[in-house]
PDB file of C-alpha atoms in Angstrom:
ATOM      1  CA  MET X   1     158.052  89.251  67.499  1.00 58.00           C
ATOM      2  CA  TRP X   2     160.746  88.135  65.035  1.00 61.00           C
ATOM      3  CA  ASP X   3     158.570  85.459  63.403  1.00 70.00           C
ATOM      4  CA  SER X   4     156.032  87.438  61.383  1.00 85.00           C
ATOM      5  CA  TYR X   5     156.985  89.843  58.619  1.00 86.00           C
ATOM      6  CA  PHE X   6     155.635  92.926  60.385  1.00 88.00           C
ATOM      7  CA  GLY X   7     157.050  91.850  63.736  1.00 88.00           C
ATOM      8  CA  PHE X   8     160.493  91.300  62.209  1.00 89.00           C
ATOM      9  CA  VAL X   9     160.597  94.591  60.315  1.00 91.00           C
ATOM     10  CA  ILE X  10     159.203  96.689  63.172  1.00 92.00           C
ATOM     11  CA  THR X  11     161.674  95.159  65.645  1.00 91.00           C
ATOM     12  CA  PHE X  12     164.543  95.640  63.185  1.00 93.00           C
ATOM     13  CA  VAL X  13     163.636  99.299  62.721  1.00 94.00           C
ATOM     14  CA  ALA X  14     163.167  99.853  66.460  1.00 93.00           C
ATOM     15  CA  VAL X  15     166.537  98.311  67.365  1.00 93.00           C
ATOM     16  CA  PHE X  16     168.599 100.314  64.877  1.00 95.00           C
ATOM     17  CA  THR X  17     166.726 103.572  65.457  1.00 96.00           C
ATOM     18  CA  LEU X  18     165.753 103.699  69.120  1.00 95.00           C
ATOM     19  CA  VAL X  19     168.886 102.111  70.595  1.00 94.00           C
ATOM     20  CA  PRO X  20     171.374 104.700  69.238  1.00 95.00           C
ATOM     21  CA  TYR X  21     168.881 107.510  69.839  1.00 96.00           C
ATOM     22  CA  LEU X  22     168.070 106.611  73.437  1.00 95.00           C
ATOM     23  CA  THR X  23     171.634 105.730  74.506  1.00 95.00           C
ATOM     24  CA  SER X  24     172.855 109.040  73.058  1.00 96.00           C
ATOM     25  CA  LEU X  25     169.978 110.919  74.707  1.00 96.00           C
ATOM     26  CA  LEU X  26     170.677 109.456  78.150  1.00 95.00           C
ATOM     27  CA  THR X  27     174.422 110.041  77.881  1.00 96.00           C
ATOM     28  CA  SER X  28     173.830 113.561  76.581  1.00 96.00           C
ATOM     29  CA  TRP X  29     171.666 114.391  79.590  1.00 96.00           C
ATOM     30  CA  LEU X  30     174.479 113.356  81.912  1.00 96.00           C
ATOM     31  CA  GLY X  31     176.998 115.144  79.692  1.00 96.00           C
ATOM     32  CA  HIS X  32     174.994 118.362  80.012  1.00 95.00           C
ATOM     33  CA  LEU X  33     174.981 117.936  83.792  1.00 96.00           C
ATOM     34  CA  SER X  34     178.753 117.468  83.637  1.00 96.00           C
ATOM     35  CA  LYS X  35     179.194 120.739  81.759  1.00 95.00           C
ATOM     36  CA  ILE X  36     177.041 122.540  84.348  1.00 94.00           C
ATOM     37  CA  THR X  37     179.177 121.007  87.107  1.00 95.00           C
ATOM     38  CA  LEU X  38     182.307 122.217  85.312  1.00 94.00           C
ATOM     39  CA  VAL X  39     181.059 125.801  85.044  1.00 93.00           C
ATOM     40  CA  ASN X  40     179.683 125.935  88.602  1.00 94.00           C
ATOM     41  CA  ASN X  41     182.899 124.638  90.152  1.00 94.00           C
ATOM     42  CA  LEU X  42     185.671 126.031  87.931  1.00 93.00           C
ATOM     43  CA  GLY X  43     184.077 128.976  86.147  1.00 89.00           C
ATOM     44  CA  ASN X  44     182.939 129.698  82.579  1.00 89.00           C
ATOM     45  CA  ASN X  45     186.412 129.696  81.035  1.00 90.00           C
ATOM     46  CA  SER X  46     186.959 126.126  82.255  1.00 92.00           C
ATOM     47  CA  GLN X  47     184.786 125.028  79.311  1.00 92.00           C
ATOM     48  CA  LEU X  48     187.739 126.008  77.109  1.00 92.00           C
ATOM     49  CA  VAL X  49     190.682 125.307  79.421  1.00 92.00           C
ATOM     50  CA  VAL X  50     189.437 122.007  80.831  1.00 93.00           C
ATOM     51  CA  GLY X  51     186.777 120.947  78.337  1.00 94.00           C
ATOM     52  CA  GLY X  52     188.280 122.342  75.141  1.00 94.00           C
ATOM     53  CA  LEU X  53     189.424 118.921  73.921  1.00 96.00           C
ATOM     54  CA  GLY X  54     185.910 117.542  74.348  1.00 96.00           C
ATOM     55  CA  VAL X  55     184.460 120.428  72.356  1.00 96.00           C
ATOM     56  CA  ILE X  56     186.958 119.852  69.532  1.00 97.00           C
ATOM     57  CA  ILE X  57     186.147 116.129  69.326  1.00 97.00           C
ATOM     58  CA  HIS X  58     182.427 116.943  69.486  1.00 97.00           C
ATOM     59  CA  GLU X  59     182.623 119.301  66.517  1.00 97.00           C
ATOM     60  CA  LEU X  60     184.973 117.006  64.593  1.00 97.00           C
ATOM     61  CA  GLY X  61     182.335 114.286  64.878  1.00 96.00           C
ATOM     62  CA  HIS X  62     179.745 116.558  63.271  1.00 97.00           C
ATOM     63  CA  ALA X  63     182.143 117.682  60.548  1.00 97.00           C
ATOM     64  CA  ILE X  64     183.431 114.220  59.583  1.00 97.00           C
ATOM     65  CA  PHE X  65     179.945 112.778  59.180  1.00 97.00           C
ATOM     66  CA  ALA X  66     178.723 115.858  57.324  1.00 96.00           C
ATOM     67  CA  TYR X  67     181.498 115.282  54.774  1.00 96.00           C
ATOM     68  CA  LEU X  68     180.804 111.528  54.642  1.00 96.00           C
ATOM     69  CA  PHE X  69     177.168 112.130  53.751  1.00 96.00           C
ATOM     70  CA  GLY X  70     177.937 114.672  51.060  1.00 95.00           C
ATOM     71  CA  HIS X  71     176.812 117.793  52.882  1.00 96.00           C
ATOM     72  CA  GLN X  72     178.278 121.130  51.896  1.00 95.00           C
ATOM     73  CA  VAL X  73     180.238 122.192  54.964  1.00 94.00           C
ATOM     74  CA  THR X  74     180.372 125.984  54.968  1.00 94.00           C
ATOM     75  CA  LYS X  75     182.051 126.604  58.316  1.00 93.00           C
ATOM     76  CA  VAL X  76     183.919 124.571  60.923  1.00 93.00           C
ATOM     77  CA  GLN X  77     184.837 126.190  64.230  1.00 94.00           C
ATOM     78  CA  LEU X  78     186.280 123.502  66.461  1.00 94.00           C
ATOM     79  CA  LEU X  79     186.780 125.818  69.435  1.00 92.00           C
ATOM     80  CA  ASN X  80     185.349 129.317  69.789  1.00 91.00           C
ATOM     81  CA  LEU X  81     187.570 131.373  72.077  1.00 89.00           C
ATOM     82  CA  ASN X  82     185.018 134.214  71.953  1.00 86.00           C
ATOM     83  CA  TYR X  83     182.158 131.991  73.001  1.00 83.00           C
ATOM     84  CA  ARG X  84     180.675 134.654  75.292  1.00 79.00           C
ATOM     85  CA  GLN X  85     179.641 136.714  72.249  1.00 77.00           C
ATOM     86  CA  SER X  86     177.950 133.945  70.269  1.00 74.00           C
ATOM     87  CA  GLY X  87     177.097 131.592  73.133  1.00 76.00           C
ATOM     88  CA  SER X  88     178.582 128.672  71.204  1.00 85.00           C
ATOM     89  CA  LEU X  89     181.763 126.829  72.188  1.00 90.00           C
ATOM     90  CA  GLY X  90     182.119 125.466  68.645  1.00 92.00           C
ATOM     91  CA  SER X  91     180.056 124.958  65.525  1.00 92.00           C
ATOM     92  CA  VAL X  92     179.758 123.177  62.192  1.00 94.00           C
ATOM     93  CA  ASP X  93     177.554 124.804  59.561  1.00 94.00           C
ATOM     94  CA  HIS X  94     176.452 122.579  56.696  1.00 94.00           C
ATOM     95  CA  ARG X  95     173.903 122.495  53.909  1.00 94.00           C
ATOM     96  CA  TYR X  96     172.274 119.586  52.138  1.00 94.00           C
ATOM     97  CA  ASN X  97     169.869 118.843  49.318  1.00 93.00           C
ATOM     98  CA  ASP X  98     166.542 117.856  50.914  1.00 88.00           C
ATOM     99  CA  ARG X  99     165.714 115.886  47.743  1.00 90.00           C
ATOM    100  CA  ASN X 100     168.781 113.722  48.178  1.00 93.00           C
ATOM    101  CA  VAL X 101     167.821 110.742  50.353  1.00 91.00           C
ATOM    102  CA  TYR X 102     171.445 109.918  51.216  1.00 95.00           C
ATOM    103  CA  GLN X 103     172.150 113.454  52.412  1.00 96.00           C
ATOM    104  CA  LEU X 104     168.828 113.647  54.207  1.00 95.00           C
ATOM    105  CA  LEU X 105     169.267 110.442  56.212  1.00 94.00           C
ATOM    106  CA  GLY X 106     172.822 111.556  56.969  1.00 96.00           C
ATOM    107  CA  ASN X 107     171.350 114.039  59.438  1.00 97.00           C
ATOM    108  CA  PHE X 108     170.558 111.138  61.765  1.00 97.00           C
ATOM    109  CA  PHE X 109     174.239 110.221  61.998  1.00 96.00           C
ATOM    110  CA  ILE X 110     175.588 113.778  61.899  1.00 97.00           C
ATOM    111  CA  GLY X 111     173.534 114.742  64.944  1.00 96.00           C
ATOM    112  CA  LEU X 112     174.611 111.710  66.994  1.00 96.00           C
ATOM    113  CA  ALA X 113     178.230 111.744  65.776  1.00 96.00           C
ATOM    114  CA  PRO X 114     179.773 113.464  68.854  1.00 96.00           C
ATOM    115  CA  TYR X 115     178.546 110.669  71.119  1.00 96.00           C
ATOM    116  CA  TYR X 116     180.373 108.034  69.094  1.00 95.00           C
ATOM    117  CA  ALA X 117     183.393 110.280  68.424  1.00 96.00           C
ATOM    118  CA  CYS X 118     183.958 110.844  72.163  1.00 95.00           C
ATOM    119  CA  SER X 119     183.380 107.158  72.946  1.00 93.00           C
ATOM    120  CA  LEU X 120     185.939 106.086  70.331  1.00 93.00           C
ATOM    121  CA  ALA X 121     188.420 108.676  71.605  1.00 94.00           C
ATOM    122  CA  LEU X 122     188.120 107.304  75.144  1.00 92.00           C
ATOM    123  CA  TYR X 123     188.400 103.737  73.860  1.00 87.00           C
ATOM    124  CA  PHE X 124     191.660 104.504  72.035  1.00 89.00           C
ATOM    125  CA  LEU X 125     193.022 106.360  75.073  1.00 89.00           C
ATOM    126  CA  GLN X 126     192.348 103.287  77.175  1.00 85.00           C
ATOM    127  CA  LYS X 127     193.877 101.024  74.566  1.00 83.00           C
ATOM    128  CA  PHE X 128     197.096 102.974  73.953  1.00 85.00           C
ATOM    129  CA  LEU X 129     197.710 104.666  77.300  1.00 86.00           C
ATOM    130  CA  LEU X 130     196.612 101.862  79.603  1.00 82.00           C
ATOM    131  CA  LYS X 131     197.286  99.006  77.160  1.00 76.00           C
ATOM    132  CA  ALA X 132     193.766  97.778  77.834  1.00 69.00           C
ATOM    133  CA  GLN X 133     192.778  94.464  76.291  1.00 64.00           C
ATOM    134  CA  PHE X 134     189.006  94.473  76.414  1.00 60.00           C
ATOM    135  CA  SER X 135     187.720  90.929  76.471  1.00 55.00           C
ATOM    136  CA  VAL X 136     185.198  90.986  73.647  1.00 54.00           C
ATOM    137  CA  THR X 137     185.353  87.191  73.592  1.00 53.00           C
ATOM    138  CA  SER X 138     184.075  86.842  77.153  1.00 54.00           C
ATOM    139  CA  LEU X 139     181.193  89.194  76.434  1.00 56.00           C
ATOM    140  CA  VAL X 140     180.269  87.351  73.258  1.00 56.00           C
ATOM    141  CA  GLN X 141     180.463  83.989  75.021  1.00 55.00           C
ATOM    142  CA  GLY X 142     178.252  85.350  77.778  1.00 54.00           C
ATOM    143  CA  LEU X 143     175.703  86.439  75.199  1.00 53.00           C
ATOM    144  CA  ASP X 144     175.867  83.079  73.441  1.00 52.00           C
ATOM    145  CA  THR X 145     175.050  81.208  76.641  1.00 48.00           C
ATOM    146  CA  ASN X 146     172.177  83.520  77.572  1.00 52.00           C
ATOM    147  CA  THR X 147     169.108  84.063  75.466  1.00 47.00           C
ATOM    148  CA  THR X 148     168.433  87.390  77.154  1.00 53.00           C
ATOM    149  CA  LEU X 149     170.594  90.489  77.353  1.00 54.00           C
ATOM    150  CA  SER X 150     172.392  90.806  80.658  1.00 60.00           C
ATOM    151  CA  PHE X 151     172.922  94.434  81.688  1.00 63.00           C
ATOM    152  CA  ARG X 152     174.888  93.156  84.674  1.00 69.00           C
ATOM    153  CA  LEU X 153     177.230  91.154  82.407  1.00 67.00           C
ATOM    154  CA  ILE X 154     177.967  94.201  80.275  1.00 68.00           C
ATOM    155  CA  PHE X 155     178.460  96.475  83.289  1.00 71.00           C
ATOM    156  CA  GLU X 156     180.832  93.983  84.910  1.00 71.00           C
ATOM    157  CA  SER X 157     182.761  93.634  81.635  1.00 69.00           C
ATOM    158  CA  VAL X 158     183.384  97.388  81.525  1.00 72.00           C
ATOM    159  CA  LEU X 159     184.368  97.565  85.208  1.00 73.00           C
ATOM    160  CA  ASP X 160     186.660  94.525  84.992  1.00 72.00           C
ATOM    161  CA  ASN X 161     188.350  96.045  81.966  1.00 71.00           C
ATOM    162  CA  LEU X 162     188.928  99.364  83.759  1.00 71.00           C
ATOM    163  CA  LYS X 163     190.217  97.634  86.900  1.00 73.00           C
ATOM    164  CA  SER X 164     192.691  95.481  84.985  1.00 73.00           C
ATOM    165  CA  SER X 165     193.813  98.458  82.908  1.00 71.00           C
ATOM    166  CA  PHE X 166     194.500 100.625  85.962  1.00 74.00           C
ATOM    167  CA  ALA X 167     196.249  97.744  87.728  1.00 75.00           C
ATOM    168  CA  ASN X 168     198.632  97.058  84.841  1.00 76.00           C
ATOM    169  CA  ALA X 169     199.401 100.625  83.764  1.00 76.00           C
ATOM    170  CA  SER X 170     201.970 102.963  85.320  1.00 85.00           C
ATOM    171  CA  TRP X 171     200.798 105.764  87.601  1.00 87.00           C
ATOM    172  CA  THR X 172     201.878 108.302  84.984  1.00 91.00           C
ATOM    173  CA  MET X 173     199.710 106.723  82.289  1.00 90.00           C
ATOM    174  CA  VAL X 174     196.762 106.376  84.682  1.00 88.00           C
ATOM    175  CA  ALA X 175     197.026 110.058  85.643  1.00 91.00           C
ATOM    176  CA  LEU X 176     197.275 111.087  81.991  1.00 93.00           C
ATOM    177  CA  TYR X 177     194.300 108.897  81.102  1.00 91.00           C
ATOM    178  CA  ILE X 178     192.152 110.417  83.873  1.00 92.00           C
ATOM    179  CA  LEU X 179     193.201 113.931  82.852  1.00 94.00           C
ATOM    180  CA  LEU X 180     192.287 113.388  79.193  1.00 95.00           C
ATOM    181  CA  THR X 181     189.070 111.618  80.181  1.00 94.00           C
ATOM    182  CA  ILE X 182     188.037 114.682  82.186  1.00 95.00           C
ATOM    183  CA  MET X 183     188.895 116.974  79.269  1.00 95.00           C
ATOM    184  CA  ILE X 184     186.764 114.904  76.881  1.00 96.00           C
ATOM    185  CA  ALA X 185     183.871 113.721  79.044  1.00 96.00           C
ATOM    186  CA  SER X 186     183.238 117.054  80.783  1.00 94.00           C
ATOM    187  CA  THR X 187     181.968 118.713  77.580  1.00 95.00           C
ATOM    188  CA  GLY X 188     182.092 116.354  74.599  1.00 95.00           C
ATOM    189  CA  TYR X 189     178.962 114.308  75.298  1.00 96.00           C
ATOM    190  CA  ASP X 190     176.622 117.274  75.659  1.00 95.00           C
ATOM    191  CA  LEU X 191     174.417 117.110  72.555  1.00 95.00           C
ATOM    192  CA  SER X 192     172.522 120.351  72.079  1.00 92.00           C
ATOM    193  CA  ARG X 193     168.876 120.820  71.154  1.00 92.00           C
ATOM    194  CA  ASN X 194     170.043 121.694  67.633  1.00 93.00           C
ATOM    195  CA  ASP X 195     171.954 118.412  67.473  1.00 95.00           C
ATOM    196  CA  PHE X 196     168.788 116.453  68.210  1.00 95.00           C
ATOM    197  CA  MET X 197     166.841 118.604  65.751  1.00 95.00           C
ATOM    198  CA  THR X 198     169.388 117.500  63.157  1.00 95.00           C
ATOM    199  CA  VAL X 199     168.894 113.880  64.206  1.00 96.00           C
ATOM    200  CA  ASN X 200     165.114 114.239  63.865  1.00 95.00           C
ATOM    201  CA  LYS X 201     165.462 115.459  60.274  1.00 95.00           C
ATOM    202  CA  GLY X 202     167.106 112.169  59.359  1.00 95.00           C
ATOM    203  CA  ILE X 203     164.854 109.760  61.272  1.00 96.00           C
ATOM    204  CA  LEU X 204     162.159 109.309  58.615  1.00 95.00           C
ATOM    205  CA  PRO X 205     164.513 108.487  55.697  1.00 94.00           C
ATOM    206  CA  TRP X 206     166.562 106.257  58.035  1.00 96.00           C
ATOM    207  CA  VAL X 207     163.414 104.367  59.026  1.00 96.00           C
ATOM    208  CA  VAL X 208     162.460 103.957  55.348  1.00 95.00           C
ATOM    209  CA  VAL X 209     165.906 102.549  54.556  1.00 95.00           C
ATOM    210  CA  LEU X 210     165.633 100.131  57.485  1.00 95.00           C
ATOM    211  CA  ILE X 211     162.180  98.987  56.341  1.00 95.00           C
ATOM    212  CA  VAL X 212     163.576  98.227  52.883  1.00 95.00           C
ATOM    213  CA  PHE X 213     166.553  96.294  54.248  1.00 94.00           C
ATOM    214  CA  GLY X 214     164.425  94.566  56.878  1.00 92.00           C
ATOM    215  CA  SER X 215     162.063  93.371  54.145  1.00 93.00           C
ATOM    216  CA  ILE X 216     164.974  92.062  52.087  1.00 92.00           C
ATOM    217  CA  PHE X 217     166.445  90.221  55.075  1.00 91.00           C
ATOM    218  CA  TYR X 218     163.058  88.676  55.858  1.00 89.00           C
ATOM    219  CA  TRP X 219     162.222  87.496  52.348  1.00 90.00           C
ATOM    220  CA  PHE X 220     165.715  86.086  51.777  1.00 88.00           C
ATOM    221  CA  ASN X 221     165.328  84.205  55.060  1.00 83.00           C
ATOM    222  CA  ILE X 222     168.455  85.470  56.820  1.00 84.00           C
ATOM    223  CA  ARG X 223     166.568  86.324  59.969  1.00 80.00           C
ATOM    224  CA  THR X 224     168.742  84.260  62.317  1.00 82.00           C
ATOM    225  CA  ALA X 225     171.897  86.217  61.457  1.00 83.00           C
ATOM    226  CA  ILE X 226     170.038  89.522  61.792  1.00 85.00           C
ATOM    227  CA  ILE X 227     168.555  88.560  65.163  1.00 82.00           C
ATOM    228  CA  SER X 228     172.008  87.573  66.430  1.00 80.00           C
ATOM    229  CA  GLY X 229     173.519  90.764  65.031  1.00 82.00           C
ATOM    230  CA  SER X 230     170.798  92.849  66.681  1.00 84.00           C
ATOM    231  CA  VAL X 231     171.569  91.310  70.073  1.00 79.00           C
ATOM    232  CA  TYR X 232     175.255  92.155  69.668  1.00 79.00           C
ATOM    233  CA  PHE X 233     174.404  95.672  68.468  1.00 86.00           C
ATOM    234  CA  ILE X 234     172.239  96.312  71.532  1.00 84.00           C
ATOM    235  CA  SER X 235     174.895  94.824  73.827  1.00 79.00           C
ATOM    236  CA  PHE X 236     177.765  96.880  72.488  1.00 80.00           C
ATOM    237  CA  SER X 237     175.580 100.002  72.393  1.00 86.00           C
ATOM    238  CA  ILE X 238     174.892  99.517  76.103  1.00 84.00           C
ATOM    239  CA  LEU X 239     178.605  98.839  76.655  1.00 82.00           C
ATOM    240  CA  PHE X 240     179.494 102.137  74.927  1.00 86.00           C
ATOM    241  CA  MET X 241     176.880 103.933  77.009  1.00 90.00           C
ATOM    242  CA  ILE X 242     178.094 102.470  80.313  1.00 87.00           C
ATOM    243  CA  HIS X 243     181.708 103.321  79.504  1.00 87.00           C
ATOM    244  CA  ALA X 244     180.645 106.875  78.622  1.00 92.00           C
ATOM    245  CA  ILE X 245     178.602 107.237  81.811  1.00 93.00           C
ATOM    246  CA  ILE X 246     181.477 105.976  83.977  1.00 90.00           C
ATOM    247  CA  SER X 247     183.838 108.436  82.253  1.00 92.00           C
ATOM    248  CA  ILE X 248     181.438 111.338  82.788  1.00 96.00           C
ATOM    249  CA  VAL X 249     180.927 110.424  86.446  1.00 94.00           C
ATOM    250  CA  ILE X 250     184.712 110.273  86.961  1.00 92.00           C
ATOM    251  CA  ALA X 251     185.011 113.702  85.345  1.00 94.00           C
ATOM    252  CA  MET X 252     182.284 115.158  87.565  1.00 95.00           C
ATOM    253  CA  LEU X 253     183.804 113.747  90.748  1.00 94.00           C
ATOM    254  CA  VAL X 254     187.267 115.124  89.987  1.00 94.00           C
ATOM    255  CA  ILE X 255     185.802 118.496  88.982  1.00 95.00           C
ATOM    256  CA  LYS X 256     183.865 118.628  92.258  1.00 94.00           C
ATOM    257  CA  ILE X 257     187.074 117.923  94.198  1.00 93.00           C
ATOM    258  CA  LEU X 258     189.004 120.559  92.247  1.00 89.00           C
ATOM    259  CA  GLY X 259     186.173 122.999  92.866  1.00 89.00           C
ATOM    260  CA  MET X 260     186.784 122.764  96.611  1.00 86.00           C
ATOM    261  CA  PHE X 261     190.252 124.293  96.085  1.00 82.00           C
ATOM    262  CA  HIS X 262     189.204 126.762  93.411  1.00 64.00           C
TER     263      HIS X 262
END
């Protein structure tokens, strides 16, 4: 599928469009379930008390990417304490010129931004609180020795990293890490219908940009580097997704336990 021009370009477009879209969609579904679990077990206000940090990071993700893509940000509400009146825990209102391709394709990234913002937040928590040293080298070497993507390899890499981090960190840091993970993962990954509507507005221009770049890469015969890069992109996208899913599951389990005493 990488050999012919059309096969190369179509695969290139599919990888860099569908992979972020589908991983975010799957994680968002679980994130929505986590928010429901939070409300059912600890009450409506727990979305602010427990999940407030996740909401703030979620909205910051939208806002940062809206600014990066030149949108006019008219309102940023990182946490709405009166959410019962509006039904929204937070919001970012922005406008863009629909004749500006850069601003238009920015919608794709603005809509998905909370997924990556929360994932990066959890990564840095693991790095600085637990002193985690994720073995990127072992994952890369595993990919180099296998021509096919190994979901098991990626899953085991994430689990091994978590196990070693918990084993080497103090109980205080582990407890703090779990607490902050719950606060982020319980609400932050829940992408709304409006978020995906924003993503959909940017898909077409994003696909056009990818077709242009894919054509350039093909005609300048740098396909090997792009194929290798695509494999790594898919692998690390799955790694991000697995880490997010594990974090959300941890949050749901702890919330369920706390709900028994609520």
